[in-house]
JSON list of C-alpha atoms in Angstrom, two decimals:
[
{"chain": "F", "resi": 1, "resn": "MET", "atom": "CA", "xyz": [87.58, 40.47, 97.78]},
{"chain": "F", "resi": 2, "resn": "ASN", "atom": "CA", "xyz": [87.64, 41.00, 101.56]},
{"chain": "F", "resi": 3, "resn": "LYS", "atom": "CA", "xyz": [90.99, 39.20, 101.80]},
{"chain": "F", "resi": 4, "resn": "PHE", "atom": "CA", "xyz": [92.39, 41.40, 99.04]},
{"chain": "F", "resi": 5, "resn": "ARG", "atom": "CA", "xyz": [91.11, 44.56, 100.73]},
{"chain": "F", "resi": 6, "resn": "VAL", "atom": "CA", "xyz": [92.78, 43.59, 104.01]},
{"chain": "F", "resi": 7, "resn": "LEU", "atom": "CA", "xyz": [95.99, 42.71, 102.19]},
{"chain": "F", "resi": 8, "resn": "PHE", "atom": "CA", "xyz": [95.96, 45.99, 100.25]},
{"chain": "F", "resi": 9, "resn": "TRP", "atom": "CA", "xyz": [95.51, 48.12, 103.36]},
{"chain": "F", "resi": 10, "resn": "GLY", "atom": "CA", "xyz": [98.15, 46.06, 105.10]},
{"chain": "F", "resi": 11, "resn": "GLU", "atom": "CA", "xyz": [100.55, 47.01, 102.32]},
{"chain": "F", "resi": 12, "resn": "VAL", "atom": "CA", "xyz": [99.58, 50.67, 102.66]},
{"chain": "F", "resi": 13, "resn": "ILE", "atom": "CA", "xyz": [100.23, 50.55, 106.41]},
{"chain": "F", "resi": 14, "resn": "ARG", "atom": "CA", "xyz": [103.54, 48.82, 105.77]},
{"chain": "F", "resi": 15, "resn": "LEU", "atom": "CA", "xyz": [104.59, 51.59, 103.37]},
{"chain": "F", "resi": 16, "resn": "GLY", "atom": "CA", "xyz": [103.93, 54.10, 106.12]},
{"chain": "F", "resi": 17, "resn": "ARG", "atom": "CA", "xyz": [105.81, 52.05, 108.72]},
{"chain": "F", "resi": 18, "resn": "TYR", "atom": "CA", "xyz": [108.80, 51.78, 106.41]},
{"chain": "F", "resi": 19, "resn": "ASN", "atom": "CA", "xyz": [108.72, 55.59, 105.96]},
{"chain": "F", "resi": 20, "resn": "LEU", "atom": "CA", "xyz": [108.30, 55.16, 102.20]},
{"chain": "F", "resi": 21, "resn": "PHE", "atom": "CA", "xyz": [105.44, 57.66, 102.11]},
{"chain": "F", "resi": 22, "resn": "ALA", "atom": "CA", "xyz": [107.72, 60.14, 103.87]},
{"chain": "F", "resi": 23, "resn": "ALA", "atom": "CA", "xyz": [110.47, 59.50, 101.32]},
{"chain": "F", "resi": 24, "resn": "SER", "atom": "CA", "xyz": [108.01, 60.02, 98.48]},
{"chain": "F", "resi": 25, "resn": "MET", "atom": "CA", "xyz": [106.73, 63.26, 99.99]},
{"chain": "F", "resi": 26, "resn": "PHE", "atom": "CA", "xyz": [110.30, 64.49, 100.43]},
{"chain": "F", "resi": 27, "resn": "VAL", "atom": "CA", "xyz": [110.95, 63.96, 96.73]},
{"chain": "F", "resi": 28, "resn": "SER", "atom": "CA", "xyz": [107.62, 65.66, 95.95]},
{"chain": "F", "resi": 29, "resn": "ALA", "atom": "CA", "xyz": [108.77, 68.65, 97.99]},
{"chain": "F", "resi": 30, "resn": "ILE", "atom": "CA", "xyz": [111.87, 68.84, 95.81]},
{"chain": "F", "resi": 31, "resn": "TRP", "atom": "CA", "xyz": [109.72, 68.90, 92.66]},
{"chain": "F", "resi": 32, "resn": "VAL", "atom": "CA", "xyz": [107.52, 71.63, 94.18]},
{"chain": "F", "resi": 33, "resn": "GLY", "atom": "CA", "xyz": [110.68, 73.58, 95.04]},
{"chain": "F", "resi": 34, "resn": "ILE", "atom": "CA", "xyz": [111.77, 73.37, 91.43]},
{"chain": "F", "resi": 35, "resn": "LEU", "atom": "CA", "xyz": [108.36, 74.61, 90.28]},
{"chain": "F", "resi": 36, "resn": "HIS", "atom": "CA", "xyz": [108.48, 77.43, 92.82]},
{"chain": "F", "resi": 37, "resn": "PHE", "atom": "CA", "xyz": [111.88, 78.76, 91.79]},
{"chain": "F", "resi": 38, "resn": "LEU", "atom": "CA", "xyz": [111.33, 78.43, 88.06]},
{"chain": "F", "resi": 39, "resn": "ASN", "atom": "CA", "xyz": [110.60, 81.81, 86.56]},
{"chain": "F", "resi": 40, "resn": "VAL", "atom": "CA", "xyz": [107.73, 80.34, 84.55]},
{"chain": "F", "resi": 41, "resn": "GLU", "atom": "CA", "xyz": [104.06, 81.04, 85.13]},
{"chain": "F", "resi": 42, "resn": "ASP", "atom": "CA", "xyz": [102.53, 78.38, 82.87]},
{"chain": "F", "resi": 43, "resn": "VAL", "atom": "CA", "xyz": [103.84, 74.98, 83.97]},
{"chain": "F", "resi": 44, "resn": "THR", "atom": "CA", "xyz": [101.53, 72.90, 81.76]},
{"chain": "F", "resi": 45, "resn": "THR", "atom": "CA", "xyz": [104.44, 71.10, 80.07]},
{"chain": "F", "resi": 46, "resn": "ILE", "atom": "CA", "xyz": [106.86, 71.20, 83.02]},
{"chain": "F", "resi": 47, "resn": "VAL", "atom": "CA", "xyz": [104.65, 69.38, 85.56]},
{"chain": "F", "resi": 48, "resn": "PRO", "atom": "CA", "xyz": [104.21, 66.28, 83.35]},
{"chain": "F", "resi": 49, "resn": "GLN", "atom": "CA", "xyz": [107.96, 66.15, 82.82]},
{"chain": "F", "resi": 50, "resn": "LEU", "atom": "CA", "xyz": [108.56, 66.20, 86.58]},
{"chain": "F", "resi": 51, "resn": "ILE", "atom": "CA", "xyz": [105.81, 63.62, 87.12]},
{"chain": "F", "resi": 52, "resn": "PHE", "atom": "CA", "xyz": [107.48, 61.40, 84.53]},
{"chain": "F", "resi": 53, "resn": "LEU", "atom": "CA", "xyz": [110.81, 61.59, 86.37]},
{"chain": "F", "resi": 54, "resn": "ASP", "atom": "CA", "xyz": [109.11, 60.95, 89.70]},
{"chain": "F", "resi": 55, "resn": "VAL", "atom": "CA", "xyz": [106.96, 58.00, 88.66]},
{"chain": "F", "resi": 56, "resn": "THR", "atom": "CA", "xyz": [109.57, 56.12, 86.64]},
{"chain": "F", "resi": 57, "resn": "THR", "atom": "CA", "xyz": [112.19, 56.30, 89.36]},
{"chain": "F", "resi": 58, "resn": "MET", "atom": "CA", "xyz": [110.21, 56.20, 92.61]},
{"chain": "F", "resi": 59, "resn": "ALA", "atom": "CA", "xyz": [107.74, 53.47, 91.58]},
{"chain": "F", "resi": 60, "resn": "THR", "atom": "CA", "xyz": [110.64, 51.20, 90.63]},
{"chain": "F", "resi": 61, "resn": "LEU", "atom": "CA", "xyz": [112.59, 51.94, 93.79]},
{"chain": "F", "resi": 62, "resn": "LEU", "atom": "CA", "xyz": [109.82, 51.94, 96.42]},
{"chain": "F", "resi": 63, "resn": "VAL", "atom": "CA", "xyz": [108.41, 48.52, 95.58]},
{"chain": "F", "resi": 64, "resn": "GLY", "atom": "CA", "xyz": [111.95, 47.14, 95.73]},
{"chain": "F", "resi": 65, "resn": "VAL", "atom": "CA", "xyz": [112.60, 48.72, 99.12]},
{"chain": "F", "resi": 66, "resn": "SER", "atom": "CA", "xyz": [109.29, 47.35, 100.42]},
{"chain": "F", "resi": 67, "resn": "LEU", "atom": "CA", "xyz": [110.20, 43.82, 99.31]},
{"chain": "F", "resi": 68, "resn": "ILE", "atom": "CA", "xyz": [113.67, 44.10, 100.85]},
{"chain": "F", "resi": 69, "resn": "TYR", "atom": "CA", "xyz": [112.19, 45.26, 104.18]},
{"chain": "F", "resi": 70, "resn": "GLU", "atom": "CA", "xyz": [109.84, 42.28, 104.05]},
{"chain": "F", "resi": 71, "resn": "ARG", "atom": "CA", "xyz": [112.85, 40.07, 103.39]},
{"chain": "F", "resi": 72, "resn": "ASP", "atom": "CA", "xyz": [114.73, 41.48, 106.37]},
{"chain": "F", "resi": 73, "resn": "GLU", "atom": "CA", "xyz": [111.70, 41.10, 108.67]},
{"chain": "F", "resi": 74, "resn": "ASP", "atom": "CA", "xyz": [110.94, 37.61, 107.34]},
{"chain": "F", "resi": 75, "resn": "THR", "atom": "CA", "xyz": [107.40, 38.81, 106.62]},
{"chain": "F", "resi": 76, "resn": "LEU", "atom": "CA", "xyz": [107.11, 36.68, 103.51]},
{"chain": "F", "resi": 77, "resn": "ARG", "atom": "CA", "xyz": [107.24, 33.47, 105.55]},
{"chain": "F", "resi": 78, "resn": "THR", "atom": "CA", "xyz": [104.19, 34.67, 107.53]},
{"chain": "F", "resi": 79, "resn": "LEU", "atom": "CA", "xyz": [102.29, 35.72, 104.42]},
{"chain": "F", "resi": 80, "resn": "MET", "atom": "CA", "xyz": [102.82, 32.36, 102.77]},
{"chain": "F", "resi": 81, "resn": "VAL", "atom": "CA", "xyz": [100.93, 30.52, 105.50]},
{"chain": "F", "resi": 82, "resn": "THR", "atom": "CA", "xyz": [97.90, 32.81, 105.20]},
{"chain": "F", "resi": 83, "resn": "PRO", "atom": "CA", "xyz": [95.00, 31.95, 102.85]},
{"chain": "F", "resi": 84, "resn": "ILE", "atom": "CA", "xyz": [95.96, 34.39, 100.08]},
{"chain": "F", "resi": 85, "resn": "SER", "atom": "CA", "xyz": [96.82, 33.72, 96.46]},
{"chain": "F", "resi": 86, "resn": "LYS", "atom": "CA", "xyz": [99.85, 34.89, 94.52]},
{"chain": "F", "resi": 87, "resn": "ASN", "atom": "CA", "xyz": [97.63, 37.20, 92.49]},
{"chain": "F", "resi": 88, "resn": "GLN", "atom": "CA", "xyz": [96.28, 38.82, 95.64]},
{"chain": "F", "resi": 89, "resn": "TYR", "atom": "CA", "xyz": [99.77, 39.30, 97.05]},
{"chain": "F", "resi": 90, "resn": "LEU", "atom": "CA", "xyz": [101.23, 40.72, 93.84]},
{"chain": "F", "resi": 91, "resn": "LEU", "atom": "CA", "xyz": [98.30, 42.99, 93.00]},
{"chain": "F", "resi": 92, "resn": "GLY", "atom": "CA", "xyz": [98.00, 44.20, 96.59]},
{"chain": "F", "resi": 93, "resn": "LYS", "atom": "CA", "xyz": [101.65, 45.20, 96.68]},
{"chain": "F", "resi": 94, "resn": "ILE", "atom": "CA", "xyz": [101.65, 46.79, 93.21]},
{"chain": "F", "resi": 95, "resn": "LEU", "atom": "CA", "xyz": [98.44, 48.79, 93.73]},
{"chain": "F", "resi": 96, "resn": "ALA", "atom": "CA", "xyz": [99.60, 50.00, 97.14]},
{"chain": "F", "resi": 97, "resn": "ASN", "atom": "CA", "xyz": [102.86, 51.08, 95.53]},
{"chain": "F", "resi": 98, "resn": "ILE", "atom": "CA", "xyz": [100.92, 53.30, 93.11]},
{"chain": "F", "resi": 99, "resn": "ILE", "atom": "CA", "xyz": [99.60, 55.44, 95.98]},
{"chain": "F", "resi": 100, "resn": "PRO", "atom": "CA", "xyz": [102.89, 57.36, 96.56]},
{"chain": "F", "resi": 101, "resn": "SER", "atom": "CA", "xyz": [102.90, 58.27, 92.85]},
{"chain": "F", "resi": 102, "resn": "ILE", "atom": "CA", "xyz": [99.32, 59.51, 93.11]},
{"chain": "F", "resi": 103, "resn": "LEU", "atom": "CA", "xyz": [100.18, 61.57, 96.19]},
{"chain": "F", "resi": 104, "resn": "SER", "atom": "CA", "xyz": [103.17, 63.09, 94.43]},
{"chain": "F", "resi": 105, "resn": "LEU", "atom": "CA", "xyz": [101.03, 63.95, 91.41]},
{"chain": "F", "resi": 106, "resn": "THR", "atom": "CA", "xyz": [98.38, 65.51, 93.67]},
{"chain": "F", "resi": 107, "resn": "VAL", "atom": "CA", "xyz": [100.91, 67.64, 95.54]},
{"chain": "F", "resi": 108, "resn": "MET", "atom": "CA", "xyz": [102.47, 69.00, 92.35]},
{"chain": "F", "resi": 109, "resn": "TYR", "atom": "CA", "xyz": [99.12, 69.56, 90.67]},
{"chain": "F", "resi": 110, "resn": "ALA", "atom": "CA", "xyz": [97.63, 71.32, 93.70]},
{"chain": "F", "resi": 111, "resn": "TYR", "atom": "CA", "xyz": [100.64, 73.62, 93.98]},
{"chain": "F", "resi": 112, "resn": "SER", "atom": "CA", "xyz": [100.46, 74.44, 90.28]},
{"chain": "F", "resi": 113, "resn": "LYS", "atom": "CA", "xyz": [96.74, 75.21, 90.49]},
{"chain": "F", "resi": 114, "resn": "LEU", "atom": "CA", "xyz": [97.19, 77.47, 93.50]},
{"chain": "F", "resi": 115, "resn": "PHE", "atom": "CA", "xyz": [100.37, 79.33, 92.61]},
{"chain": "F", "resi": 116, "resn": "LYS", "atom": "CA", "xyz": [101.02, 78.75, 88.91]},
{"chain": "F", "resi": 117, "resn": "THR", "atom": "CA", "xyz": [99.02, 78.12, 85.75]},
{"chain": "F", "resi": 118, "resn": "ILE", "atom": "CA", "xyz": [98.38, 74.57, 84.57]},
{"chain": "F", "resi": 119, "resn": "GLN", "atom": "CA", "xyz": [95.99, 73.59, 81.79]},
{"chain": "F", "resi": 120, "resn": "ILE", "atom": "CA", "xyz": [95.72, 69.83, 82.25]},
{"chain": "F", "resi": 121, "resn": "ASN", "atom": "CA", "xyz": [92.82, 67.71, 83.42]},
{"chain": "F", "resi": 122, "resn": "TYR", "atom": "CA", "xyz": [93.81, 66.07, 86.72]},
{"chain": "F", "resi": 123, "resn": "LEU", "atom": "CA", "xyz": [91.92, 62.86, 85.94]},
{"chain": "F", "resi": 124, "resn": "LEU", "atom": "CA", "xyz": [93.81, 62.41, 82.66]},
{"chain": "F", "resi": 125, "resn": "LEU", "atom": "CA", "xyz": [97.10, 62.82, 84.52]},
{"chain": "F", "resi": 126, "resn": "LEU", "atom": "CA", "xyz": [95.88, 60.43, 87.19]},
{"chain": "F", "resi": 127, "resn": "GLY", "atom": "CA", "xyz": [95.11, 57.74, 84.62]},
{"chain": "F", "resi": 128, "resn": "ALA", "atom": "CA", "xyz": [98.53, 58.19, 83.01]},
{"chain": "F", "resi": 129, "resn": "VAL", "atom": "CA", "xyz": [100.29, 58.00, 86.37]},
{"chain": "F", "resi": 130, "resn": "VAL", "atom": "CA", "xyz": [98.45, 54.83, 87.40]},
{"chain": "F", "resi": 131, "resn": "LEU", "atom": "CA", "xyz": [99.42, 53.05, 84.16]},
{"chain": "F", "resi": 132, "resn": "VAL", "atom": "CA", "xyz": [103.05, 54.17, 84.23]},
{"chain": "F", "resi": 133, "resn": "SER", "atom": "CA", "xyz": [103.42, 53.46, 87.94]},
{"chain": "F", "resi": 134, "resn": "PHE", "atom": "CA", "xyz": [101.89, 49.98, 87.53]},
{"chain": "F", "resi": 135, "resn": "PHE", "atom": "CA", "xyz": [104.37, 49.19, 84.77]},
{"chain": "F", "resi": 136, "resn": "HIS", "atom": "CA", "xyz": [107.42, 50.43, 86.69]},
{"chain": "F", "resi": 137, "resn": "SER", "atom": "CA", "xyz": [106.31, 48.76, 89.92]},
{"chain": "F", "resi": 138, "resn": "LEU", "atom": "CA", "xyz": [106.46, 45.46, 88.05]},
{"chain": "F", "resi": 139, "resn": "ILE", "atom": "CA", "xyz": [109.97, 46.28, 86.85]},
{"chain": "F", "resi": 140, "resn": "GLY", "atom": "CA", "xyz": [111.04, 47.07, 90.42]},
{"chain": "F", "resi": 141, "resn": "MET", "atom": "CA", "xyz": [109.49, 43.83, 91.66]},
{"chain": "F", "resi": 142, "resn": "LEU", "atom": "CA", "xyz": [111.30, 41.69, 89.09]},
{"chain": "F", "resi": 143, "resn": "LEU", "atom": "CA", "xyz": [114.61, 43.43, 89.73]},
{"chain": "F", "resi": 144, "resn": "THR", "atom": "CA", "xyz": [114.23, 42.77, 93.46]},
{"chain": "F", "resi": 145, "resn": "TYR", "atom": "CA", "xyz": [113.57, 39.07, 92.84]},
{"chain": "F", "resi": 146, "resn": "PHE", "atom": "CA", "xyz": [117.11, 38.73, 91.58]},
{"chain": "F", "resi": 147, "resn": "SER", "atom": "CA", "xyz": [118.87, 41.23, 93.87]},
{"chain": "F", "resi": 148, "resn": "LYS", "atom": "CA", "xyz": [120.82, 39.99, 96.87]},
{"chain": "F", "resi": 149, "resn": "SER", "atom": "CA", "xyz": [120.76, 43.27, 98.79]},
{"chain": "F", "resi": 150, "resn": "PHE", "atom": "CA", "xyz": [119.54, 46.87, 98.67]},
{"chain": "F", "resi": 151, "resn": "THR", "atom": "CA", "xyz": [122.93, 47.96, 97.30]},
{"chain": "F", "resi": 152, "resn": "ASP", "atom": "CA", "xyz": [122.64, 45.35, 94.58]},
{"chain": "F", "resi": 153, "resn": "LEU", "atom": "CA", "xyz": [119.15, 46.57, 93.72]},
{"chain": "F", "resi": 154, "resn": "LEU", "atom": "CA", "xyz": [120.26, 50.20, 93.67]},
{"chain": "F", "resi": 155, "resn": "MET", "atom": "CA", "xyz": [123.13, 49.44, 91.28]},
{"chain": "F", "resi": 156, "resn": "ILE", "atom": "CA", "xyz": [120.77, 47.58, 88.95]},
{"chain": "F", "resi": 157, "resn": "ILE", "atom": "CA", "xyz": [118.27, 50.46, 89.00]},
{"chain": "F", "resi": 158, "resn": "ILE", "atom": "CA", "xyz": [121.06, 52.93, 88.19]},
{"chain": "F", "resi": 159, "resn": "ALA", "atom": "CA", "xyz": [122.07, 50.75, 85.23]},
{"chain": "F", "resi": 160, "resn": "ILE", "atom": "CA", "xyz": [118.44, 50.61, 84.09]},
{"chain": "F", "resi": 161, "resn": "PHE", "atom": "CA", "xyz": [118.26, 54.40, 84.46]},
{"chain": "F", "resi": 162, "resn": "ILE", "atom": "CA", "xyz": [121.31, 54.90, 82.23]},
{"chain": "F", "resi": 163, "resn": "ILE", "atom": "CA", "xyz": [120.09, 52.50, 79.55]},
{"chain": "F", "resi": 164, "resn": "PHE", "atom": "CA", "xyz": [116.36, 53.20, 79.43]},
{"chain": "F", "resi": 165, "resn": "LEU", "atom": "CA", "xyz": [115.67, 56.57, 81.07]},
{"chain": "F", "resi": 166, "resn": "LEU", "atom": "CA", "xyz": [118.66, 58.79, 80.35]},
{"chain": "F", "resi": 167, "resn": "PRO", "atom": "CA", "xyz": [118.34, 58.70, 76.52]},
{"chain": "F", "resi": 168, "resn": "VAL", "atom": "CA", "xyz": [114.67, 59.73, 76.77]},
{"chain": "F", "resi": 169, "resn": "ILE", "atom": "CA", "xyz": [115.55, 62.61, 79.12]},
{"chain": "F", "resi": 170, "resn": "LEU", "atom": "CA", "xyz": [118.34, 63.80, 76.81]},
{"chain": "F", "resi": 171, "resn": "VAL", "atom": "CA", "xyz": [115.92, 63.94, 73.89]},
{"chain": "F", "resi": 172, "resn": "GLU", "atom": "CA", "xyz": [113.03, 65.43, 75.88]},
{"chain": "F", "resi": 173, "resn": "PHE", "atom": "CA", "xyz": [115.15, 68.35, 77.10]},
{"chain": "F", "resi": 174, "resn": "ASN", "atom": "CA", "xyz": [116.76, 68.85, 73.65]},
{"chain": "F", "resi": 175, "resn": "ILE", "atom": "CA", "xyz": [120.23, 67.98, 74.90]},
{"chain": "F", "resi": 176, "resn": "ILE", "atom": "CA", "xyz": [120.53, 65.51, 72.01]},
{"chain": "F", "resi": 177, "resn": "THR", "atom": "CA", "xyz": [118.66, 66.41, 68.81]},
{"chain": "F", "resi": 178, "resn": "ASP", "atom": "CA", "xyz": [120.08, 63.81, 66.41]},
{"chain": "F", "resi": 179, "resn": "GLU", "atom": "CA", "xyz": [117.18, 62.38, 64.37]},
{"chain": "F", "resi": 180, "resn": "ILE", "atom": "CA", "xyz": [118.38, 58.77, 64.41]},
{"chain": "F", "resi": 181, "resn": "PHE", "atom": "CA", "xyz": [118.99, 58.87, 68.18]},
{"chain": "F", "resi": 182, "resn": "THR", "atom": "CA", "xyz": [115.59, 60.49, 68.72]},
{"chain": "F", "resi": 183, "resn": "LYS", "atom": "CA", "xyz": [113.75, 57.84, 66.69]},
{"chain": "F", "resi": 184, "resn": "GLY", "atom": "CA", "xyz": [115.72, 55.11, 68.46]},
{"chain": "F", "resi": 185, "resn": "THR", "atom": "CA", "xyz": [114.24, 56.12, 71.81]},
{"chain": "F", "resi": 186, "resn": "TYR", "atom": "CA", "xyz": [110.79, 55.02, 70.63]},
{"chain": "F", "resi": 187, "resn": "ILE", "atom": "CA", "xyz": [111.74, 51.39, 71.23]},
{"chain": "F", "resi": 188, "resn": "LEU", "atom": "CA", "xyz": [112.22, 52.13, 74.95]},
{"chain": "F", "resi": 189, "resn": "PRO", "atom": "CA", "xyz": [109.28, 51.62, 77.34]},
{"chain": "F", "resi": 190, "resn": "THR", "atom": "CA", "xyz": [110.26, 54.84, 79.11]},
{"chain": "F", "resi": 191, "resn": "LYS", "atom": "CA", "xyz": [109.53, 56.74, 75.90]},
{"chain": "F", "resi": 192, "resn": "ALA", "atom": "CA", "xyz": [106.05, 55.24, 75.85]},
{"chain": "F", "resi": 193, "resn": "ALA", "atom": "CA", "xyz": [105.62, 56.28, 79.49]},
{"chain": "F", "resi": 194, "resn": "LEU", "atom": "CA", "xyz": [106.65, 59.83, 78.62]},
{"chain": "F", "resi": 195, "resn": "MET", "atom": "CA", "xyz": [104.25, 59.94, 75.65]},
{"chain": "F", "resi": 196, "resn": "VAL", "atom": "CA", "xyz": [101.34, 58.80, 77.83]},
{"chain": "F", "resi": 197, "resn": "ILE", "atom": "CA", "xyz": [102.04, 61.42, 80.51]},
{"chain": "F", "resi": 198, "resn": "MET", "atom": "CA", "xyz": [102.86, 64.25, 78.08]},
{"chain": "F", "resi": 199, "resn": "GLY", "atom": "CA", "xyz": [99.78, 63.30, 76.07]},
{"chain": "F", "resi": 200, "resn": "THR", "atom": "CA", "xyz": [97.67, 64.93, 78.77]},
{"chain": "F", "resi": 201, "resn": "THR", "atom": "CA", "xyz": [99.03, 68.32, 77.65]},
{"chain": "F", "resi": 202, "resn": "GLY", "atom": "CA", "xyz": [97.54, 68.04, 74.16]},
{"chain": "F", "resi": 203, "resn": "ILE", "atom": "CA", "xyz": [100.89, 68.48, 72.39]},
{"chain": "F", "resi": 204, "resn": "ILE", "atom": "CA", "xyz": [101.33, 64.80, 71.47]},
{"chain": "F", "resi": 205, "resn": "ASP", "atom": "CA", "xyz": [99.64, 63.25, 68.43]},
{"chain": "F", "resi": 206, "resn": "THR", "atom": "CA", "xyz": [96.73, 60.97, 69.28]},
{"chain": "F", "resi": 207, "resn": "TRP", "atom": "CA", "xyz": [98.24, 58.01, 67.41]},
{"chain": "F", "resi": 208, "resn": "GLU", "atom": "CA", "xyz": [101.42, 58.26, 69.49]},
{"chain": "F", "resi": 209, "resn": "ILE", "atom": "CA", "xyz": [99.41, 58.23, 72.70]},
{"chain": "F", "resi": 210, "resn": "ILE", "atom": "CA", "xyz": [97.33, 55.22, 71.61]},
{"chain": "F", "resi": 211, "resn": "ILE", "atom": "CA", "xyz": [100.40, 53.22, 70.56]},
{"chain": "F", "resi": 212, "resn": "SER", "atom": "CA", "xyz": [102.16, 54.13, 73.82]},
{"chain": "F", "resi": 213, "resn": "ILE", "atom": "CA", "xyz": [99.17, 53.01, 75.89]},
{"chain": "F", "resi": 214, "resn": "ILE", "atom": "CA", "xyz": [99.00, 49.70, 74.02]},
{"chain": "F", "resi": 215, "resn": "TYR", "atom": "CA", "xyz": [102.78, 49.29, 74.43]},
{"chain": "F", "resi": 216, "resn": "LEU", "atom": "CA", "xyz": [102.60, 49.81, 78.20]},
{"chain": "F", "resi": 217, "resn": "ILE", "atom": "CA", "xyz": [99.54, 47.61, 78.72]},
{"chain": "F", "resi": 218, "resn": "ALA", "atom": "CA", "xyz": [101.03, 44.76, 76.67]},
{"chain": "F", "resi": 219, "resn": "SER", "atom": "CA", "xyz": [104.39, 45.13, 78.43]},
{"chain": "F", "resi": 220, "resn": "SER", "atom": "CA", "xyz": [102.67, 45.18, 81.83]},
{"chain": "F", "resi": 221, "resn": "LEU", "atom": "CA", "xyz": [100.90, 41.91, 81.03]},
{"chain": "F", "resi": 222, "resn": "VAL", "atom": "CA", "xyz": [104.21, 40.30, 80.10]},
{"chain": "F", "resi": 223, "resn": "LEU", "atom": "CA", "xyz": [105.94, 41.64, 83.21]},
{"chain": "F", "resi": 224, "resn": "TYR", "atom": "CA", "xyz": [103.07, 40.54, 85.44]},
{"chain": "F", "resi": 225, "resn": "TYR", "atom": "CA", "xyz": [103.28, 37.04, 83.98]},
{"chain": "F", "resi": 226, "resn": "LEU", "atom": "CA", "xyz": [107.01, 36.96, 84.76]},
{"chain": "F", "resi": 227, "resn": "ALA", "atom": "CA", "xyz": [106.44, 38.33, 88.28]},
{"chain": "F", "resi": 228, "resn": "TYR", "atom": "CA", "xyz": [103.82, 35.62, 88.85]},
{"chain": "F", "resi": 229, "resn": "LYS", "atom": "CA", "xyz": [105.98, 32.88, 87.32]},
{"chain": "F", "resi": 230, "resn": "TYR", "atom": "CA", "xyz": [109.12, 33.66, 89.32]},
{"chain": "F", "resi": 231, "resn": "PHE", "atom": "CA", "xyz": [107.40, 34.48, 92.59]},
{"chain": "F", "resi": 232, "resn": "ASP", "atom": "CA", "xyz": [107.59, 30.90, 93.87]},
{"chain": "F", "resi": 233, "resn": "LEU", "atom": "CA", "xyz": [111.32, 30.79, 93.17]},
{"chain": "F", "resi": 234, "resn": "TYR", "atom": "CA", "xyz": [111.77, 34.09, 95.01]},
{"chain": "F", "resi": 235, "resn": "ALA", "atom": "CA", "xyz": [109.62, 32.97, 97.94]},
{"chain": "F", "resi": 236, "resn": "ILE", "atom": "CA", "xyz": [111.44, 29.64, 98.29]},
{"chain": "F", "resi": 237, "resn": "ARG", "atom": "CA", "xyz": [114.83, 31.36, 98.22]},
{"chain": "F", "resi": 238, "resn": "GLU", "atom": "CA", "xyz": [113.82, 33.94, 100.82]},
{"chain": "F", "resi": 239, "resn": "ARG", "atom": "CA", "xyz": [112.37, 31.25, 103.10]},
{"chain": "F", "resi": 240, "resn": "GLY", "atom": "CA", "xyz": [115.66, 29.36, 102.92]},
{"chain": "F", "resi": 241, "resn": "GLU", "atom": "CA", "xyz": [114.14, 26.22, 101.45]}
]
């Protein structure tokens, strides 16, 4: 446990050194700016939508950027000769990567409480953000395993955004209202993520929330297994062996 704690805080410090916390806070400031200039007093449904956009994109990107910085600094070679397990390394990095999402949530929620009206329990939102961020951090990690550079990773994330995130956004904001298209989005993990986050508002049926939570937990277990399985291949490649 002590080794994991040290590893976790090392990851947190590394996020700060790489200016990833600053990048996350900059994006949070953009979301707050949107809330500020919206001529809407009650932002109960708007805040979860912004949190959804933030968590799904930033969690995926930040863990990838962190891994790429480690690659450039040859940090992985050093970590591999320390007495830590793969589980400790993976969980330390993933859990540390959730912190920027929590900070972003806290900034938006605090602003909404002070200057707008929001009728959502913070702890419910926090739980939703942790689950969704955990899932998308795993996606970002796996994408980075097979990316040769930051540009390569960015292009893959954009492709993932178009395929998995854009359809859900189009339906959520009523840009596309076709019934078949709408039902088709339920097969996407991003739809489950949206249902979990929007479920905190009380406007989503309980059965949809439960199914979405099960979907994300089961998918996270599968993704974690893949991240664990392919880590050795990634580590060997990055160490030049």
